[in-house]
Tab-separated table of C-alpha atoms (C1' of nucleotides) in Angstrom:
chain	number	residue	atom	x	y	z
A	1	UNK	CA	90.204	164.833	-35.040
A	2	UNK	CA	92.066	162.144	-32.942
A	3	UNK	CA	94.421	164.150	-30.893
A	4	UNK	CA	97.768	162.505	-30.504
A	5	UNK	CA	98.020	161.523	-26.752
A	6	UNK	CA	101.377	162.259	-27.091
A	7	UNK	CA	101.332	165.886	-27.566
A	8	UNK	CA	98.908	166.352	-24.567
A	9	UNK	CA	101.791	165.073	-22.596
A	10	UNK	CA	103.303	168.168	-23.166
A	11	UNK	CA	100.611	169.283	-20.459
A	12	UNK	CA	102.065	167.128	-18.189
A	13	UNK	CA	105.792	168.365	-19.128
A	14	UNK	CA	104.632	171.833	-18.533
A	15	UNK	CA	102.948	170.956	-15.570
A	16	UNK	CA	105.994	168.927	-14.005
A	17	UNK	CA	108.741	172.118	-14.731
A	18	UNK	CA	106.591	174.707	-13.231
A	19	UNK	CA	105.789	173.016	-10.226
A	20	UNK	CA	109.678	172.103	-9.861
A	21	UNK	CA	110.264	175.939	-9.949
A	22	UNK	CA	107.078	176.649	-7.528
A	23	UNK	CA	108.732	174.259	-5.095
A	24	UNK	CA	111.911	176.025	-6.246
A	25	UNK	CA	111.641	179.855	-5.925
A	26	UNK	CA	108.204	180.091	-4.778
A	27	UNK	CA	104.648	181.191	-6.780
A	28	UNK	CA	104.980	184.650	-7.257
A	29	UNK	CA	108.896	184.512	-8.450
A	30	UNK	CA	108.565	182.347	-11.127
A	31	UNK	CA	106.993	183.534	-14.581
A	32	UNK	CA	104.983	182.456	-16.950
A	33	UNK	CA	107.870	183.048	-19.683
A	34	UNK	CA	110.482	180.872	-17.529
A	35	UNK	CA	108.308	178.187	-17.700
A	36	UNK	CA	107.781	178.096	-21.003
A	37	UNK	CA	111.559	178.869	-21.844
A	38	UNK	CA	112.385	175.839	-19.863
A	39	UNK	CA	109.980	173.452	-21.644
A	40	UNK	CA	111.600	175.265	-24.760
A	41	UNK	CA	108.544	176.415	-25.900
A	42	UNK	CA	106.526	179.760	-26.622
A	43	UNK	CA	105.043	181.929	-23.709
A	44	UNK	CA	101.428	181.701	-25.710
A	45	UNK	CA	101.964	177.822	-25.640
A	46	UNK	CA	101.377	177.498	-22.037
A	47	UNK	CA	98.068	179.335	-22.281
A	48	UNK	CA	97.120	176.636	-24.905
A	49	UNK	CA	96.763	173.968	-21.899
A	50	UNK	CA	96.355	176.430	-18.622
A	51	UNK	CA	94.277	179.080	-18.965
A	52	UNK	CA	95.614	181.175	-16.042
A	53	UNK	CA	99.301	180.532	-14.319
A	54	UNK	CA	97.222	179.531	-11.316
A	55	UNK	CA	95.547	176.865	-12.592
A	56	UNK	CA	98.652	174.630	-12.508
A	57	UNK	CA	97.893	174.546	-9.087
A	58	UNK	CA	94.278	173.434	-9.588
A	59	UNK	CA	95.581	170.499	-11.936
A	60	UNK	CA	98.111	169.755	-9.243
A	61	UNK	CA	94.912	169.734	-6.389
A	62	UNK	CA	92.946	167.047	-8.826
A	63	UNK	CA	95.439	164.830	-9.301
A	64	UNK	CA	95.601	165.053	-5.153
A	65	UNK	CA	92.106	163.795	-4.862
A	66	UNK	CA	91.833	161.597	-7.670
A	67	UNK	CA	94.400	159.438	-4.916
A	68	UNK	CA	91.461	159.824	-2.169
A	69	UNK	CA	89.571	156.783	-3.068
A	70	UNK	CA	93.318	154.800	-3.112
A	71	UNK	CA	93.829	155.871	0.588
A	72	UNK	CA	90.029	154.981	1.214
A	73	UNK	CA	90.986	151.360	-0.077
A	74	UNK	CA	93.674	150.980	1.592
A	75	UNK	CA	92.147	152.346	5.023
A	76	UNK	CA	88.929	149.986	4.636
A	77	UNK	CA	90.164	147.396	7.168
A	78	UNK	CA	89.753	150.084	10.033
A	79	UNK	CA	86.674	149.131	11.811
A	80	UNK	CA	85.995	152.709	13.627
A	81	UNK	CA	84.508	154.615	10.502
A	82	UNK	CA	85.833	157.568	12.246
A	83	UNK	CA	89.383	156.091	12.476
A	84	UNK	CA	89.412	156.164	9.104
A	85	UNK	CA	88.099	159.428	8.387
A	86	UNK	CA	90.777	161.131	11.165
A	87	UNK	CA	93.524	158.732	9.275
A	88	UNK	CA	92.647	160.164	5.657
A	89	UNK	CA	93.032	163.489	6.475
A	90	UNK	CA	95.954	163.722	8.872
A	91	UNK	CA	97.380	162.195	5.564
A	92	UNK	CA	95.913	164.303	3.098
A	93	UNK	CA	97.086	167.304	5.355
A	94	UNK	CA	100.413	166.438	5.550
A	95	UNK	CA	100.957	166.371	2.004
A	96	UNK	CA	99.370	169.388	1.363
A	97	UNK	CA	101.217	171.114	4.571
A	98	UNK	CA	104.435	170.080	2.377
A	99	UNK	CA	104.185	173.070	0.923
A	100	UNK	CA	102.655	176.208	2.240
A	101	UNK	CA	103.118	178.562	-0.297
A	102	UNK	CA	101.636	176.453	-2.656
A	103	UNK	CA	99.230	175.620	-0.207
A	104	UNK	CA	97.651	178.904	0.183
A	105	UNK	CA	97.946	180.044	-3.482
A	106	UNK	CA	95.832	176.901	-4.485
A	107	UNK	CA	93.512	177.520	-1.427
A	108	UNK	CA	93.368	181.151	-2.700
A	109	UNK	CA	92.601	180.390	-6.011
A	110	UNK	CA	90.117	177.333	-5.562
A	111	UNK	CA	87.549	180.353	-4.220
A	112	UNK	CA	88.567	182.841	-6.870
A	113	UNK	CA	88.521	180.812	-9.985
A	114	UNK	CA	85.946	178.412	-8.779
A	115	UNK	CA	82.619	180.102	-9.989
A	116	UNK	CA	83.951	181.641	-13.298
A	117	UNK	CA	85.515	178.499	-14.339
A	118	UNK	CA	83.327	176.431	-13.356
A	119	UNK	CA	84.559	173.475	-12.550
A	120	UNK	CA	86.554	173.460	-9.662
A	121	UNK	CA	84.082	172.702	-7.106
A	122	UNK	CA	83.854	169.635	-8.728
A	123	UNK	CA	87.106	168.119	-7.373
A	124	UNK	CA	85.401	169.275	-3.576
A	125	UNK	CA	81.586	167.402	-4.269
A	126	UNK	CA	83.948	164.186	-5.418
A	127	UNK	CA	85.446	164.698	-1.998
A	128	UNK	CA	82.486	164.637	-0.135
A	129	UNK	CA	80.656	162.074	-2.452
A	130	UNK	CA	83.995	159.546	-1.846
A	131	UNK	CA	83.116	159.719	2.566
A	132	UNK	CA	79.496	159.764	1.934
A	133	UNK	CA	79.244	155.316	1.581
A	134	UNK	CA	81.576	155.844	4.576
A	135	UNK	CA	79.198	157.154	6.257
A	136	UNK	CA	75.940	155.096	5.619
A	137	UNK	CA	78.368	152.143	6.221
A	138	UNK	CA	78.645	153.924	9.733
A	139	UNK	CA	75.008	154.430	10.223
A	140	UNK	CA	74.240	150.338	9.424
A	141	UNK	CA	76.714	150.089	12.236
A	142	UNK	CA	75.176	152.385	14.515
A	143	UNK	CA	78.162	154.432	14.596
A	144	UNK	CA	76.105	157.188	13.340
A	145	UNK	CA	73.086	158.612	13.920
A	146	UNK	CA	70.118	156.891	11.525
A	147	UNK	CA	68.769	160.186	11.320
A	148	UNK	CA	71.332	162.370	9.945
A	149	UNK	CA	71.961	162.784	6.540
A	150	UNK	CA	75.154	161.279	5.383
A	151	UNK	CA	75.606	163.832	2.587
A	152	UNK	CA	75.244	166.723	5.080
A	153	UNK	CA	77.661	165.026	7.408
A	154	UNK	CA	80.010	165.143	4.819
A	155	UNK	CA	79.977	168.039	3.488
A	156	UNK	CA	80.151	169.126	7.152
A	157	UNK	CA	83.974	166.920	7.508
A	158	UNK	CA	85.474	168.354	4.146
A	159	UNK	CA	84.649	172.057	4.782
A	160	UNK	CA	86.075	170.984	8.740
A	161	UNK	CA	89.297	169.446	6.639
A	162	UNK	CA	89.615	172.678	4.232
A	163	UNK	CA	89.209	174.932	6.641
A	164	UNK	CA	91.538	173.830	8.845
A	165	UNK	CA	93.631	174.007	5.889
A	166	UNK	CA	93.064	177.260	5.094
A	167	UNK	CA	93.787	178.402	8.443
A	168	UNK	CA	97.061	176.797	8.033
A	169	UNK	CA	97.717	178.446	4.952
A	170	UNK	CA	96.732	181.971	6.818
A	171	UNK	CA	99.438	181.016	9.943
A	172	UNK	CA	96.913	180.607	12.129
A	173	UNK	CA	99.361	178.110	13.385
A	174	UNK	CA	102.219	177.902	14.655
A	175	UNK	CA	103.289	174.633	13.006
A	176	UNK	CA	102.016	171.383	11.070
A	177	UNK	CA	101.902	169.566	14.178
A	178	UNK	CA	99.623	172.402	15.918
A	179	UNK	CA	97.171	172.057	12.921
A	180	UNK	CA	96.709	168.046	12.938
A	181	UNK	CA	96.054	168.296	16.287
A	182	UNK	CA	93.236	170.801	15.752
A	183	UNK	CA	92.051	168.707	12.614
A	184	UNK	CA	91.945	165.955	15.255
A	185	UNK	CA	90.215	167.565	18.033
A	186	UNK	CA	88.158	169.078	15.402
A	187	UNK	CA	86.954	165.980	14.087
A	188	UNK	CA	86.414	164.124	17.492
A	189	UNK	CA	83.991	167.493	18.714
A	190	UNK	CA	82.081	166.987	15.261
A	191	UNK	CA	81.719	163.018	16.297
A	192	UNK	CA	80.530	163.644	19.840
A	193	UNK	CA	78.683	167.238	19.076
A	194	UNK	CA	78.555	170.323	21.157
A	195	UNK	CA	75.351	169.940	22.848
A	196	UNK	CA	74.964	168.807	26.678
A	197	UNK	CA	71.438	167.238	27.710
A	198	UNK	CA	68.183	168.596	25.873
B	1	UNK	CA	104.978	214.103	14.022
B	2	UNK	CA	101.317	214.187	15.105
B	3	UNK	CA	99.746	213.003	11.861
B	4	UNK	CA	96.759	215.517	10.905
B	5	UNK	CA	93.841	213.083	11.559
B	6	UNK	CA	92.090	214.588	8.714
B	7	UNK	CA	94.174	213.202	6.168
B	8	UNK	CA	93.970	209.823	7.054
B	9	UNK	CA	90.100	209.959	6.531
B	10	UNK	CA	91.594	210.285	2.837
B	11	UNK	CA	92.166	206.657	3.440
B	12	UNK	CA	88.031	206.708	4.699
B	13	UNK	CA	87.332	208.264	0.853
B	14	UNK	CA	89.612	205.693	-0.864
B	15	UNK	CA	87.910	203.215	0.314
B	16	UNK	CA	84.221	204.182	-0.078
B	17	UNK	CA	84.987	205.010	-3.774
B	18	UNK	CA	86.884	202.260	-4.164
B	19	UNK	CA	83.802	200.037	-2.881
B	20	UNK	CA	81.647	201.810	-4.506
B	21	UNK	CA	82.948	201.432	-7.888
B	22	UNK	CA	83.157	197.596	-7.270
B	23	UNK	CA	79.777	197.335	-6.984
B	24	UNK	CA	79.084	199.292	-9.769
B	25	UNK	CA	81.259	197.667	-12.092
B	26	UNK	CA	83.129	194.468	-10.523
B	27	UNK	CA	86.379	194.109	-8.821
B	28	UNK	CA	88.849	193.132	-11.609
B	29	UNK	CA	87.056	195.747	-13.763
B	30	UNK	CA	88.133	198.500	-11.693
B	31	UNK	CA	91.613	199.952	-11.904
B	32	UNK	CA	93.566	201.616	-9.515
B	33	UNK	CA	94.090	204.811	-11.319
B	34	UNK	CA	90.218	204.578	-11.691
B	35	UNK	CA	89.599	205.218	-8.222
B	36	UNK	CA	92.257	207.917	-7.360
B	37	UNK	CA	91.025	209.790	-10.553
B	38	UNK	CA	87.448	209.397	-8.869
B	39	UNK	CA	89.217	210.686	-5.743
B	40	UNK	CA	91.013	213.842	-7.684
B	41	UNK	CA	94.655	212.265	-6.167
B	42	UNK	CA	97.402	210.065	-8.228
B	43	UNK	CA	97.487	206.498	-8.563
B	44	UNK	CA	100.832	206.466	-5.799
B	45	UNK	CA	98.565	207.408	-3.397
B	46	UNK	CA	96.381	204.362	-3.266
B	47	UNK	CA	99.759	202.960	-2.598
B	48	UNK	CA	100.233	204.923	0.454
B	49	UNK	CA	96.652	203.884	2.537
B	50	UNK	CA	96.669	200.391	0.395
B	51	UNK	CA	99.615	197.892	-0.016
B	52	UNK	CA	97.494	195.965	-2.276
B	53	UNK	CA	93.909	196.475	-4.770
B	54	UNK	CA	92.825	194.016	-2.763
B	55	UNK	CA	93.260	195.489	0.664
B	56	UNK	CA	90.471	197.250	0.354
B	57	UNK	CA	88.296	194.395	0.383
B	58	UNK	CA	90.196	193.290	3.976
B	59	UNK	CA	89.479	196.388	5.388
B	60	UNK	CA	85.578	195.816	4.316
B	61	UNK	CA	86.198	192.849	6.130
B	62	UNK	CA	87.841	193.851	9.322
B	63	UNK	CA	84.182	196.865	9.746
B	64	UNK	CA	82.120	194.001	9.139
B	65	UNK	CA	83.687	191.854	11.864
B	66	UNK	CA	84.068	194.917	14.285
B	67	UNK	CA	80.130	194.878	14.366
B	68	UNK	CA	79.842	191.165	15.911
B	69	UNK	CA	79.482	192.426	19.394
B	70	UNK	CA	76.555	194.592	18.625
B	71	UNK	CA	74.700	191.629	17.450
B	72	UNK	CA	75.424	189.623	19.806
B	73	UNK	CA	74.167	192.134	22.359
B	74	UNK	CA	71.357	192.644	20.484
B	75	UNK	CA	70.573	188.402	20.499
B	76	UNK	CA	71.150	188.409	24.260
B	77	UNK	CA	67.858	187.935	25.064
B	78	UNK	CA	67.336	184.511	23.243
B	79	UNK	CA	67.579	182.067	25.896
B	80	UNK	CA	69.078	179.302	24.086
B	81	UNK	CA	72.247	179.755	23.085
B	82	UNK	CA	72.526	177.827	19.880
B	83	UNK	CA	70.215	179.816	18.265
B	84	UNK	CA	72.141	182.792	18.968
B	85	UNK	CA	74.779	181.730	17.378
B	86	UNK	CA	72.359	180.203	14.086
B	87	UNK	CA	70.852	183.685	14.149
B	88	UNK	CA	74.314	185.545	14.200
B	89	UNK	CA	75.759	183.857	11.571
B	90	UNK	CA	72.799	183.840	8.906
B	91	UNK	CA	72.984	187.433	9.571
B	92	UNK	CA	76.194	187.846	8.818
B	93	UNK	CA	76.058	185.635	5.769
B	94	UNK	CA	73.331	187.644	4.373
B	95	UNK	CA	75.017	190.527	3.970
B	96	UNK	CA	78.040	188.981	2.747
B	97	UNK	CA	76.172	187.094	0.407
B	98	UNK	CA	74.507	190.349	-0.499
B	99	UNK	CA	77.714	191.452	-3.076
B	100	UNK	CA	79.249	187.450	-4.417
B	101	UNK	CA	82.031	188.533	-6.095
B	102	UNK	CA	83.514	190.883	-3.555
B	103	UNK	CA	82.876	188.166	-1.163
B	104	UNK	CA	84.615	185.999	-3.407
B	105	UNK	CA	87.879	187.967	-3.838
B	106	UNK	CA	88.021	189.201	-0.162
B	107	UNK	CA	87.803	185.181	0.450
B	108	UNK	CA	90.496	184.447	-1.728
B	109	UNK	CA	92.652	187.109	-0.584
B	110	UNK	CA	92.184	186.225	2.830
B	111	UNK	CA	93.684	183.281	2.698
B	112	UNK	CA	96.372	184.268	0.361
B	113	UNK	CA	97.511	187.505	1.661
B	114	UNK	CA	97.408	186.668	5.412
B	115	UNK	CA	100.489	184.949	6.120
B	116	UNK	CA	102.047	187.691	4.571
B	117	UNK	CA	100.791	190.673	5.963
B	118	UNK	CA	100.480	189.049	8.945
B	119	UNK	CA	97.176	190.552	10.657
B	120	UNK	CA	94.722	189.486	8.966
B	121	UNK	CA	93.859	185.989	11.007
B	122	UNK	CA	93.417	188.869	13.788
B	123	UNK	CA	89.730	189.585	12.258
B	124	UNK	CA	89.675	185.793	12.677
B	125	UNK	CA	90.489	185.181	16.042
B	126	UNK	CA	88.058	188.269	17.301
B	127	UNK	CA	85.552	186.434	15.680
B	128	UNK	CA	86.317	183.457	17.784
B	129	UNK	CA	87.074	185.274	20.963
B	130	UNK	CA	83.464	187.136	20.402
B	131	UNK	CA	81.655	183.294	20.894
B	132	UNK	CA	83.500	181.737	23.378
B	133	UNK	CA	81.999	183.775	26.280
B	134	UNK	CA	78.670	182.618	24.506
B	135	UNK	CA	79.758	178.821	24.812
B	136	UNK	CA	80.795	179.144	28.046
B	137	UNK	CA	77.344	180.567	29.275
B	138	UNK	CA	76.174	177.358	27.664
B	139	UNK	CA	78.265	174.989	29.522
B	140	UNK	CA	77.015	176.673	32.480
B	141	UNK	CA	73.167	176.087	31.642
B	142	UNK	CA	74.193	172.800	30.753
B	143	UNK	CA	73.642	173.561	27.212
B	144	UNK	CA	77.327	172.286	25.864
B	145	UNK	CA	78.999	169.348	27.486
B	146	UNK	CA	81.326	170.780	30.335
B	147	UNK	CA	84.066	168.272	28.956
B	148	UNK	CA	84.747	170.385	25.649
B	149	UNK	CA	86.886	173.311	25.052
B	150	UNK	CA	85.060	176.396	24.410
B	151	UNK	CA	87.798	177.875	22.350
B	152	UNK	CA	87.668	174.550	20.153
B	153	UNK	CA	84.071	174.394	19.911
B	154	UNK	CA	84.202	177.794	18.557
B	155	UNK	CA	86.992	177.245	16.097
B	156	UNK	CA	84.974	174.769	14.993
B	157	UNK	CA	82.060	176.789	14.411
B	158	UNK	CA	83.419	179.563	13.114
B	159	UNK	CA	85.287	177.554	10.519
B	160	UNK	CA	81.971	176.117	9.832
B	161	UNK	CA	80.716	179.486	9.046
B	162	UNK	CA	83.462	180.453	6.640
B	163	UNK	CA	83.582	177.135	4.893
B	164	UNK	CA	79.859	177.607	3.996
B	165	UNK	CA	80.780	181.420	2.987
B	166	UNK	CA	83.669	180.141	0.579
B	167	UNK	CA	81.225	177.435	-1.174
B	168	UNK	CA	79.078	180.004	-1.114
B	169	UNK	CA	81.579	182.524	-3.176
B	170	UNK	CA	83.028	179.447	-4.952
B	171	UNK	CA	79.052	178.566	-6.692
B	172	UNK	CA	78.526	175.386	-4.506
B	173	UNK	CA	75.439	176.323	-3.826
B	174	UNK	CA	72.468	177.393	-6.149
B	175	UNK	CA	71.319	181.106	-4.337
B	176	UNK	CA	71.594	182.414	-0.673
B	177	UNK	CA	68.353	180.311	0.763
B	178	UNK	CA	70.498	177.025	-0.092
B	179	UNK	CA	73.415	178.093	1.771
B	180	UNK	CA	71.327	179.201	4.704
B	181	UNK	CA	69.728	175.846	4.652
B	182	UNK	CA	72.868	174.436	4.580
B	183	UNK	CA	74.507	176.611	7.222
B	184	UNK	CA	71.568	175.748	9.710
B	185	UNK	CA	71.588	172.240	8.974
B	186	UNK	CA	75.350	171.917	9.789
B	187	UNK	CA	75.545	174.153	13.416
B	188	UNK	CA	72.572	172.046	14.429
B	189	UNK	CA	74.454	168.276	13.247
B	190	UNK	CA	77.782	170.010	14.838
B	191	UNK	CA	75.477	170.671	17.781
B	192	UNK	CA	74.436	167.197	17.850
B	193	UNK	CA	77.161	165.419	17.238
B	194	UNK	CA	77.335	162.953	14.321
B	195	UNK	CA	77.943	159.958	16.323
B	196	UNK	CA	75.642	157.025	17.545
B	197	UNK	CA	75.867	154.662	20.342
B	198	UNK	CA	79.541	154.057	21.350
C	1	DG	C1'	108.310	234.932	9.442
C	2	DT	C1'	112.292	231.453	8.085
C	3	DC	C1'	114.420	227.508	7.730
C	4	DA	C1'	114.968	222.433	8.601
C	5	DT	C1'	112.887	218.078	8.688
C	6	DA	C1'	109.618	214.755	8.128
C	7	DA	C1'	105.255	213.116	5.854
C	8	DA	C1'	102.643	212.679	2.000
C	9	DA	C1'	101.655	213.098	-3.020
C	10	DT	C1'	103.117	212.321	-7.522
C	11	DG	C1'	103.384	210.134	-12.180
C	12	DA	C1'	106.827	208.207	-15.295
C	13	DC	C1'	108.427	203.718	-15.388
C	14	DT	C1'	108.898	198.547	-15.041
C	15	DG	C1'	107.552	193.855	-15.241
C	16	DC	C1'	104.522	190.347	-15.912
C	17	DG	C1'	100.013	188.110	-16.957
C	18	DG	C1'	97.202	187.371	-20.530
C	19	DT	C1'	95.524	188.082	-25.717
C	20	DC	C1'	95.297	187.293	-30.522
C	21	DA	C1'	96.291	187.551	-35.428
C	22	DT	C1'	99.526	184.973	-37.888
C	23	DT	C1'	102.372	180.991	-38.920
C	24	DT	C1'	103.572	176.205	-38.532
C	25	DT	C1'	102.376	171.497	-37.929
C	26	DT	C1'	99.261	167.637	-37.976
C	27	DT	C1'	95.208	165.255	-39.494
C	28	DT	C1'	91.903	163.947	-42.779
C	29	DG	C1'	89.815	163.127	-47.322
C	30	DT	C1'	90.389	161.492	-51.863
D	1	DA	C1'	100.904	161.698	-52.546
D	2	DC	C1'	98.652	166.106	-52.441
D	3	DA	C1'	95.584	169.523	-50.923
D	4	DA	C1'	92.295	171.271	-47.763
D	5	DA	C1'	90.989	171.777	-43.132
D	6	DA	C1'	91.800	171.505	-38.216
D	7	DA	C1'	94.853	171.890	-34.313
D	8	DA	C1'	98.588	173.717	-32.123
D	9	DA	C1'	102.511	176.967	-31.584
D	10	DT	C1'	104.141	181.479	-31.718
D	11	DG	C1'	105.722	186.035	-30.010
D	12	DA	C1'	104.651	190.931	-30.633
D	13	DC	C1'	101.574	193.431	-28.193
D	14	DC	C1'	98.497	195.521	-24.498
D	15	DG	C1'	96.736	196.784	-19.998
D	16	DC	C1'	97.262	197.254	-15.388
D	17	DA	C1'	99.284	196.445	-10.720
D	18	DG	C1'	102.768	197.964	-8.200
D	19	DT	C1'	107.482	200.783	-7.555
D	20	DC	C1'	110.332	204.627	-6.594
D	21	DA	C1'	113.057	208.803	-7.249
D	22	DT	C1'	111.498	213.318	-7.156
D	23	DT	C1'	108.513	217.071	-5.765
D	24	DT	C1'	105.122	219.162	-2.825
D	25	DT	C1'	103.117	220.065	1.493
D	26	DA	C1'	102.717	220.057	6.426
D	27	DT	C1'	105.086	220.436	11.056
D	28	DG	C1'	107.651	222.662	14.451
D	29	DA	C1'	111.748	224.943	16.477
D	30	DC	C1'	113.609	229.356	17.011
DNA sequence: GTCATAAAATGACTGCGGTCATTTTTTTGT
DNA sequence: ACAAAAAAATGACCGCAGTCATTTTATGAC
């Protein structure tokens, strides 16, 4: 019952060539049967390792995250928590603003696929649950609020980051540029808050 | 070249069988040539009110969004602002999250259609449009800080709302109260602001 | 009324995503 | 080394979304 590591790399293979020819002639041109012709294997093959063509896109989000807690590392000598926070996702949004298309299939498909597979909101709670000792390191050094609660604050700065995202996706604007700064600004108004004097 | 008004309320009977038979059966168990047999017409003339299944749901969308004003008129009375907006949007989200799945596919397919067709960020922006006079009748009770853009405060809100809808749709959260709880608990930290002393 | 023109309806057809019973390959037990 | 059992590969097949050339219906000029 040992499965031979090397023939799951054939998940990886399949992975690799059909997000060469997403890149190449965008989502919706490229078939299921191309991809599999180009691995030089069978169309039912693919389904054997992706259950739906979109979830090559999902496996292609995961591996984005997985590199969150690498950036996190490599961000820690940033004393303003915040700094860090704004850094990590101006990053994480530029490699994701790489590629629209792909972009806003995976952002499409993240809701649609989500509750009936499952699993998918898992790669969002590791997300949040990656910022949240950000943020009680923050709070020991008063630059947050004692009394919030880190995991709501969190949750709070993903769905900001995703959202923002998605709006990319949509066009909402005009340009990656347009979007970090919103991400920015965004981020900044969620520091500082809203509200004026009681 | 007058178009006979009457037979674009086809387009009004497309849709309310169309919506009706998703909430009888579910969205991807409903077929196109379902509905138009429903409607006594052939399946081309979905085609012809509908570019996509899945328009339908947008359209849902757009009548839902159309009916922010009212409420808001209707909350005009509340004196503090911030709870016009908390009562506004758990409104809305009720009755979204009164039907999950077609919440969940009109989510998805907002994001993934828009860029393409183009107006669908327009339901959107009217959304945001609709709470900025609201923000700026707090800045000038001195309920919002006078230093912060309206129109980014209520980007920011907004997106708040629809990233709590999506986790929502997506099964982040256990029923409706939990996402209600959660929605509060995030306008009132955005309110706030998450950060301590400087 | 009649004809010309444009709008709308039609349904046979196409293409692709996804399934599944069958075949091939690999693993395990002895 | 061989057979039995498990895992993986296969590709013919199906169902449905979406298209489009053709037909039907409405409009309007005279």
């Amino acid at each position: 019952m040992l499965r031979s590591a090397r023939k799951q790399q054939l998940k990886e293979t399949i992975y690799a060539k059909a997000m060469q020819l997403f890149v190449e002639k965008g989502f919706d041109r490229v078939t299921v049967d191309e991809i599999t012709s180009a691995c030089g294997v069978a169309k039912g093959t693919f389904y054997n390792y992706f259950p739906k063509k979109e979830m090559v896109l999902l496996y292609m989000g995961e591996s984005q995250m997985e590199r969150v807690a690498g950036h996190l590392e490599a961000l820690s000598r940033l004393p303003v928590i915040r700094q860090r926070i704004e850094t990590l996702f101006a990053e994480l949004a530029k490699q994701a603003a790489a590629q629209p298309e792909l972009l806003r299939v995976s952002m499409s498909e993240m809701v649609r696929s989500s509750a009936l597979l499952g699993e998918e909101m898992e790669t969002i709670k590791r997300f949040e649950k990656a910022i949240i000792p950000l943020l009680n390191e923050a709070k020991a050094s008063g630059q947050m609020q004692r009394g919030h609660s880190s995991e709501l604050a969190a949750v709070m700065l993903v769905g900001l980051y995703f959202q923002t995202l998605m709006r990319f996706a949509s066009g909402y604007y005009a340009d990656e540029e347009q979007m970090q700064t919103s991400l920015l600004a965004q981020l900044q108004l969620a520091w500082q808050g809203i509200g004026g004097e009681e």
